[in-house]
mmCIF file of C-alpha atoms in Angstrom:
data_model
loop_
_atom_site.group_PDB
_atom_site.id
_atom_site.type_symbol
_atom_site.label_atom_id
_atom_site.label_comp_id
_atom_site.label_asym_id
_atom_site.label_seq_id
_atom_site.Cartn_x
_atom_site.Cartn_y
_atom_site.Cartn_z
ATOM 1 C CA MET A 27 45.044 32.429 29.093
ATOM 2 C CA ASN A 28 47.527 30.824 31.718
ATOM 3 C CA ARG A 29 47.874 34.103 33.542
ATOM 4 C CA LEU A 30 44.045 34.480 33.683
ATOM 5 C CA LEU A 31 43.660 30.774 35.063
ATOM 6 C CA THR A 32 46.310 31.517 37.722
ATOM 7 C CA ALA A 33 44.486 34.650 38.558
ATOM 8 C CA LEU A 34 41.255 33.016 39.034
ATOM 9 C CA ALA A 35 42.859 30.044 41.125
ATOM 10 C CA LEU A 36 44.293 32.763 43.510
ATOM 11 C CA ALA A 37 40.825 34.587 43.651
ATOM 12 C CA LEU A 38 39.066 31.488 44.550
ATOM 13 C CA VAL A 39 41.223 30.544 47.493
ATOM 14 C CA LEU A 40 42.053 34.038 48.629
ATOM 15 C CA PRO A 41 39.290 36.537 48.431
ATOM 16 C CA ALA A 42 39.777 39.929 47.142
ATOM 17 C CA ALA A 43 38.312 42.015 49.922
ATOM 18 C CA ALA A 44 40.657 44.615 51.323
ATOM 19 C CA ASP A 45 40.548 43.182 54.889
ATOM 20 C CA ALA A 46 41.301 39.593 53.628
ATOM 21 C CA GLN A 47 44.407 40.815 51.481
ATOM 22 C CA ARG A 48 46.120 42.390 54.327
ATOM 23 C CA ASP A 49 47.398 38.966 55.534
ATOM 24 C CA VAL A 50 48.195 37.624 52.115
ATOM 25 C CA THR A 51 51.720 37.385 50.913
ATOM 26 C CA ARG A 52 52.727 36.681 47.171
ATOM 27 C CA ARG A 53 55.792 35.841 45.198
ATOM 28 C CA ALA A 54 56.712 34.386 41.816
ATOM 29 C CA PHE A 55 59.835 32.410 40.921
ATOM 30 C CA THR A 56 61.475 31.545 37.560
ATOM 31 C CA PHE A 57 61.809 27.677 37.616
ATOM 32 C CA LEU A 58 63.331 25.668 34.862
ATOM 33 C CA GLU A 59 64.160 22.332 36.535
ATOM 34 C CA ASP A 60 62.181 19.082 35.968
ATOM 35 C CA ARG A 61 61.637 18.189 39.835
ATOM 36 C CA LEU A 62 60.441 20.107 42.738
ATOM 37 C CA ILE A 63 59.619 19.399 46.557
ATOM 38 C CA VAL A 64 57.216 21.575 48.373
ATOM 39 C CA ALA A 65 58.033 21.534 51.968
ATOM 40 C CA VAL A 66 55.769 22.998 54.701
ATOM 41 C CA HIS A 67 57.641 23.896 57.826
ATOM 42 C CA ALA A 68 54.874 25.848 59.663
ATOM 43 C CA GLU A 69 53.960 24.685 63.007
ATOM 44 C CA ALA A 70 50.419 26.106 62.921
ATOM 45 C CA PRO A 71 47.606 23.987 61.498
ATOM 46 C CA GLY A 72 46.742 24.790 57.975
ATOM 47 C CA GLU A 73 46.199 23.860 54.370
ATOM 48 C CA LEU A 74 48.117 23.794 51.119
ATOM 49 C CA GLN A 75 46.625 23.794 47.632
ATOM 50 C CA VAL A 76 48.708 22.950 44.499
ATOM 51 C CA VAL A 77 47.560 23.560 40.921
ATOM 52 C CA ARG A 78 49.289 23.307 37.584
ATOM 53 C CA GLY A 79 50.094 26.425 35.784
ATOM 54 C CA GLN A 80 52.374 27.736 33.022
ATOM 55 C CA ARG A 81 55.803 26.471 32.248
ATOM 56 C CA GLY A 82 58.871 27.939 33.873
ATOM 57 C CA ARG A 83 57.082 29.776 36.498
ATOM 58 C CA ILE A 84 56.180 29.013 40.269
ATOM 59 C CA GLU A 85 53.710 31.406 41.994
ATOM 60 C CA VAL A 86 53.085 31.184 45.886
ATOM 61 C CA ALA A 87 50.316 32.998 47.736
ATOM 62 C CA ALA A 88 50.032 32.541 51.597
ATOM 63 C CA ARG A 89 47.647 33.853 54.396
ATOM 64 C CA ALA A 90 48.752 33.691 58.018
ATOM 65 C CA ARG A 91 46.179 34.565 60.468
ATOM 66 C CA ASP A 92 47.652 36.949 63.156
ATOM 67 C CA GLY A 93 51.005 35.979 62.126
ATOM 68 C CA PHE A 94 53.628 36.054 59.089
ATOM 69 C CA ALA A 95 53.989 33.578 56.239
ATOM 70 C CA GLY A 96 57.091 33.358 54.193
ATOM 71 C CA PHE A 97 58.506 31.102 51.412
ATOM 72 C CA GLY A 98 61.796 30.625 49.672
ATOM 73 C CA LEU A 99 63.149 28.436 46.892
ATOM 74 C CA GLY A 100 66.553 26.737 47.403
ATOM 75 C CA GLY A 101 68.401 23.360 47.086
ATOM 76 C CA ASN A 102 71.198 22.011 44.859
ATOM 77 C CA ILE A 103 70.321 18.493 43.595
ATOM 78 C CA THR A 104 66.592 18.839 43.828
ATOM 79 C CA ARG A 105 65.026 22.197 44.160
ATOM 80 C CA GLU A 106 62.842 22.768 47.254
ATOM 81 C CA LEU A 107 60.215 25.474 47.927
ATOM 82 C CA SER A 108 59.998 25.974 51.712
ATOM 83 C CA LEU A 109 56.790 27.398 53.109
ATOM 84 C CA THR A 110 57.043 28.806 56.688
ATOM 85 C CA ALA A 111 54.887 30.789 59.210
ATOM 86 C CA VAL A 112 55.642 32.547 62.381
ATOM 87 C CA GLY A 113 53.196 33.495 65.155
ATOM 88 C CA SER A 114 50.070 32.371 63.207
ATOM 89 C CA GLU A 115 47.139 30.400 64.593
ATOM 90 C CA ALA A 116 46.181 29.042 61.110
ATOM 91 C CA VAL A 117 48.076 29.303 57.793
ATOM 92 C CA GLN A 118 46.829 28.853 53.962
ATOM 93 C CA TYR A 119 49.211 28.446 50.978
ATOM 94 C CA LEU A 120 48.339 28.244 47.266
ATOM 95 C CA VAL A 121 51.150 27.122 45.017
ATOM 96 C CA VAL A 122 51.035 27.192 41.383
ATOM 97 C CA VAL A 123 53.633 24.802 39.737
ATOM 98 C CA PRO A 124 54.693 24.360 36.175
ATOM 99 C CA GLU A 125 53.022 21.647 34.153
ATOM 100 C CA HIS A 126 54.954 18.466 33.508
ATOM 101 C CA VAL A 127 57.289 19.134 36.672
ATOM 102 C CA ALA A 128 57.483 16.238 39.142
ATOM 103 C CA VAL A 129 56.231 17.617 42.458
ATOM 104 C CA SER A 130 56.372 16.074 45.908
ATOM 105 C CA VAL A 131 54.894 17.626 49.189
ATOM 106 C CA VAL A 132 56.416 17.249 52.477
ATOM 107 C CA LEU A 133 54.042 18.145 55.363
ATOM 108 C CA PRO A 134 54.741 19.025 59.098
ATOM 109 C CA GLY A 135 55.335 15.514 60.933
ATOM 110 C CA GLY A 136 56.820 13.839 57.919
ATOM 111 C CA GLY A 137 53.833 13.059 55.776
ATOM 112 C CA THR A 138 54.696 13.017 52.037
ATOM 113 C CA ALA A 139 52.589 12.892 48.842
ATOM 114 C CA GLY A 140 52.996 13.184 45.113
ATOM 115 C CA VAL A 141 51.153 15.922 43.071
ATOM 116 C CA PRO A 142 49.153 14.649 40.088
ATOM 117 C CA ARG A 143 50.637 15.619 36.686
ATOM 118 C CA THR A 144 47.337 16.267 35.389
ATOM 119 C CA GLY A 145 44.827 19.184 35.972
ATOM 120 C CA GLY A 146 42.796 19.816 39.017
ATOM 121 C CA VAL A 147 43.451 20.939 42.708
ATOM 122 C CA ALA A 148 45.504 18.829 45.174
ATOM 123 C CA THR A 149 44.842 19.798 48.710
ATOM 124 C CA TYR A 150 46.955 18.875 51.720
ATOM 125 C CA ARG A 151 46.067 19.545 55.437
ATOM 126 C CA TRP A 152 47.619 19.125 58.728
ATOM 127 C CA GLY A 153 47.301 20.097 62.311
ATOM 128 C CA THR A 154 44.436 19.712 64.935
ATOM 129 C CA ASP A 155 41.690 19.398 62.366
ATOM 130 C CA ALA A 156 43.613 16.765 60.229
ATOM 131 C CA GLU A 157 45.210 14.526 62.687
ATOM 132 C CA GLN A 158 43.485 11.432 61.378
ATOM 133 C CA THR A 159 44.257 12.432 57.837
ATOM 134 C CA PRO A 160 47.488 14.550 57.525
ATOM 135 C CA ALA A 161 47.363 14.666 53.865
ATOM 136 C CA THR A 162 44.102 14.728 51.880
ATOM 137 C CA THR A 163 43.919 15.065 48.033
ATOM 138 C CA ILE A 164 41.087 16.444 46.109
ATOM 139 C CA LEU A 165 40.935 14.297 43.007
ATOM 140 C CA PRO A 166 41.771 16.235 39.716
ATOM 141 C CA THR A 167 39.282 16.084 36.954
ATOM 142 C CA THR A 168 39.124 15.724 33.316
ATOM 143 C CA ALA A 169 37.691 18.412 30.967
ATOM 144 C CA GLY A 170 34.449 16.523 31.016
ATOM 145 C CA GLY A 171 34.340 16.566 34.978
ATOM 146 C CA LEU A 172 35.288 12.955 35.489
ATOM 147 C CA TYR A 173 37.205 12.335 38.657
ATOM 148 C CA ILE A 174 40.761 10.924 37.743
ATOM 149 C CA ILE A 175 41.334 8.068 40.081
ATOM 150 C CA HIS A 176 44.547 6.787 38.690
ATOM 151 C CA SER A 177 47.001 8.399 36.335
ATOM 152 C CA GLY A 178 50.364 6.687 35.146
ATOM 153 C CA ARG A 179 52.817 7.449 32.563
ATOM 154 C CA GLY A 180 54.388 4.716 30.310
ATOM 155 C CA ARG A 181 52.657 1.726 28.948
ATOM 156 C CA SER A 182 49.196 0.628 29.939
ATOM 157 C CA PRO A 183 48.540 -2.574 31.773
ATOM 158 C CA ALA A 184 47.702 -5.556 29.588
ATOM 159 C CA VAL A 185 44.303 -6.135 31.384
ATOM 160 C CA VAL A 186 41.682 -3.942 33.242
ATOM 161 C CA ASP A 187 39.148 -6.134 35.023
ATOM 162 C CA VAL A 188 35.695 -4.796 36.364
ATOM 163 C CA PRO A 189 34.325 -8.016 37.798
ATOM 164 C CA ASP A 190 31.180 -6.628 39.141
ATOM 165 C CA LEU A 191 28.991 -4.445 36.775
ATOM 166 C CA SER A 192 26.073 -3.869 39.083
ATOM 167 C CA SER A 193 27.180 -0.285 39.912
ATOM 168 C CA ILE A 194 28.445 0.412 36.497
ATOM 169 C CA ARG A 195 26.242 2.770 34.322
ATOM 170 C CA SER A 196 28.785 2.614 31.410
ATOM 171 C CA VAL A 197 32.379 1.694 30.962
ATOM 172 C CA ALA A 198 34.337 3.327 28.097
ATOM 173 C CA VAL A 199 37.753 2.772 26.664
ATOM 174 C CA ARG A 200 39.142 5.923 24.989
ATOM 175 C CA VAL A 201 42.212 5.536 22.931
ATOM 176 C CA GLU A 202 43.955 8.755 22.758
ATOM 177 C CA GLY A 203 47.008 10.688 24.135
ATOM 178 C CA ASP A 204 50.141 9.385 25.650
ATOM 179 C CA ASP A 205 49.135 8.460 29.406
ATOM 180 C CA PHE A 206 47.186 5.605 30.940
ATOM 181 C CA ARG A 207 44.414 6.974 33.128
ATOM 182 C CA VAL A 208 41.333 5.779 34.940
ATOM 183 C CA ALA A 209 38.471 8.201 35.495
ATOM 184 C CA ALA A 210 34.884 7.932 37.098
ATOM 185 C CA SER A 211 31.831 10.129 37.449
ATOM 186 C CA ARG A 212 32.351 10.128 41.172
ATOM 187 C CA PRO A 213 35.276 9.625 43.537
ATOM 188 C CA LEU A 214 36.313 5.872 43.490
ATOM 189 C CA ALA A 215 39.170 4.062 45.511
ATOM 190 C CA LEU A 216 41.311 1.981 43.094
ATOM 191 C CA THR A 217 43.858 -0.449 44.316
ATOM 192 C CA PRO A 218 46.179 -1.387 41.407
ATOM 193 C CA GLY A 219 47.354 -4.957 41.093
ATOM 194 C CA ASP A 220 50.718 -5.576 39.379
ATOM 195 C CA ALA A 221 51.869 -3.594 36.365
ATOM 196 C CA ASP A 222 49.990 -5.791 33.943
ATOM 197 C CA ARG A 223 46.648 -6.072 35.517
ATOM 198 C CA PHE A 224 44.330 -3.685 37.223
ATOM 199 C CA GLU A 225 41.188 -4.644 39.062
ATOM 200 C CA ILE A 226 38.276 -2.021 39.552
ATOM 201 C CA ARG A 227 35.574 -2.590 42.036
ATOM 202 C CA ALA A 228 32.617 -0.106 42.401
ATOM 203 C CA GLU A 229 29.700 -0.213 44.905
ATOM 204 C CA GLY A 230 26.828 2.139 45.683
ATOM 205 C CA GLU A 231 25.121 4.509 43.074
ATOM 206 C CA PRO A 232 25.747 3.721 39.543
ATOM 207 C CA LEU A 233 28.678 5.418 38.012
ATOM 208 C CA ASP A 234 30.406 6.009 34.512
ATOM 209 C CA LEU A 235 33.894 4.574 34.200
ATOM 210 C CA VAL A 236 36.281 5.602 31.571
ATOM 211 C CA ILE A 237 39.744 3.970 30.846
ATOM 212 C CA PHE A 238 42.089 6.158 28.804
ATOM 213 C CA VAL A 239 44.501 3.981 26.755
ATOM 214 C CA PRO A 240 47.584 5.563 24.930
ATOM 215 C CA ARG A 241 47.341 5.507 21.188
ATOM 216 C CA ARG A 242 50.761 3.649 21.054
ATOM 217 C CA THR A 243 49.209 0.533 23.000
ATOM 218 C CA SER A 244 49.818 -2.520 21.014
ATOM 219 C CA ARG A 245 47.508 -4.777 23.158
ATOM 220 C CA PHE A 246 44.804 -4.079 25.858
ATOM 221 C CA ASP A 247 41.879 -6.127 27.094
ATOM 222 C CA LEU A 248 38.881 -5.007 29.165
ATOM 223 C CA LEU A 249 37.268 -7.815 31.130
ATOM 224 C CA SER A 250 34.335 -8.374 33.552
ATOM 225 C CA GLY A 251 35.085 -11.472 35.407
ATOM 226 C CA GLY A 252 35.449 -14.130 32.700
ATOM 227 C CA GLN A 253 33.950 -11.947 29.853
ATOM 228 C CA ARG A 254 35.981 -10.086 27.362
ATOM 229 C CA LEU A 255 34.210 -6.608 26.868
ATOM 230 C CA ALA A 256 36.576 -4.916 24.730
ATOM 231 C CA ALA A 257 40.188 -4.971 23.316
ATOM 232 C CA VAL A 258 42.711 -2.556 21.833
ATOM 233 C CA THR A 259 44.874 -3.908 19.069
ATOM 234 C CA SER A 260 47.567 -1.669 17.432
ATOM 235 C CA GLY A 261 45.834 1.549 18.732
ATOM 236 C CA ARG A 262 42.352 0.390 17.636
ATOM 237 C CA PRO A 263 39.377 -0.528 20.012
ATOM 238 C CA ARG A 264 37.140 -3.556 19.262
ATOM 239 C CA GLY A 265 33.990 -4.545 21.184
ATOM 240 C CA PHE A 266 32.533 -8.107 21.700
ATOM 241 C CA CYS A 267 29.184 -7.186 23.461
ATOM 242 C CA SER A 268 25.851 -5.962 22.716
ATOM 243 C CA GLY A 269 25.156 -2.428 23.792
ATOM 244 C CA THR A 270 28.484 -1.110 22.654
ATOM 245 C CA VAL A 271 28.967 2.186 21.002
ATOM 246 C CA LEU A 272 31.901 3.218 18.884
ATOM 247 C CA GLN A 273 32.925 6.789 18.274
ATOM 248 C CA GLN A 274 35.795 8.767 16.582
ATOM 249 C CA PRO A 275 35.409 12.550 17.974
ATOM 250 C CA THR A 276 38.593 13.500 16.067
ATOM 251 C CA PRO A 277 41.150 11.506 13.802
ATOM 252 C CA HIS A 278 43.313 11.037 16.983
ATOM 253 C CA GLN A 279 40.665 9.734 19.418
ATOM 254 C CA ASP A 280 38.747 6.345 19.210
ATOM 255 C CA TRP A 281 36.262 5.630 21.926
ATOM 256 C CA LEU A 282 34.242 2.607 22.813
ATOM 257 C CA THR A 283 31.559 2.532 25.380
ATOM 258 C CA VAL A 284 29.756 -0.437 26.806
ATOM 259 C CA PHE A 285 26.296 0.227 28.472
ATOM 260 C CA PRO A 286 25.288 -2.780 30.862
ATOM 261 C CA THR A 287 21.748 -3.584 31.555
ATOM 262 C CA GLU A 288 21.084 -4.335 35.270
ATOM 263 C CA GLY A 289 24.802 -5.111 35.765
ATOM 264 C CA ARG A 290 24.829 -7.609 32.676
ATOM 265 C CA VAL A 291 26.085 -7.588 29.180
ATOM 266 C CA ALA A 292 25.715 -10.096 26.463
ATOM 267 C CA CYS A 293 29.180 -10.946 24.887
ATOM 268 C CA ARG A 294 30.202 -13.284 22.083
#
């Protein structure tokens, strides 16, 4: 299945037509480390896409228009995958990296970015068409098609506050897994506060907001301004408002969803 997904990813970015394949270079590397730097040294403008694949393997595909693309894996302390191009007007790279490996991207001009550990495609652009935004990331998505707007390992913040519910169609707390994540039905900018408190503000068209809380969480509160919408205590969610639905899809998942009405909820 992993090989099939990789093949599909390559096909999506690099078409299979014979003329298109003439400029494509591919290579695979065995990779058993836990950290990786992907460094782009090409002078031509271009695009890099990074996706997660199977353990222990890096796969690279590159297309250089009217030129040559190359790549190499080296480095002693932290392994570096170097991507280069010579004599090209534009270059495209697709890199499939192992799941759970910490990956950083270094772009021409010194721009840097981290690659999300979750699924989805991270896209980075540089050159004349991207001077204002040297590194652009397409948000990864969950299996349900939600955009992941924050992902963090370790403990959850003690509080997530959604002070304005007028653009919130639903807000859910899903107690499952080991990672704290925030997802939404459309892209949304999130500016975390300190490690113990997040504030999420949404404007525009109504959206669905989902907060994934690790099962090991001992205490978590979902607030809206001064109202307490829900809490998680010892891995179990509890609601305090009308219009709240509780679900248990599996023995390892507990979901709580609040449905505001015209931006308001009635809580005790």
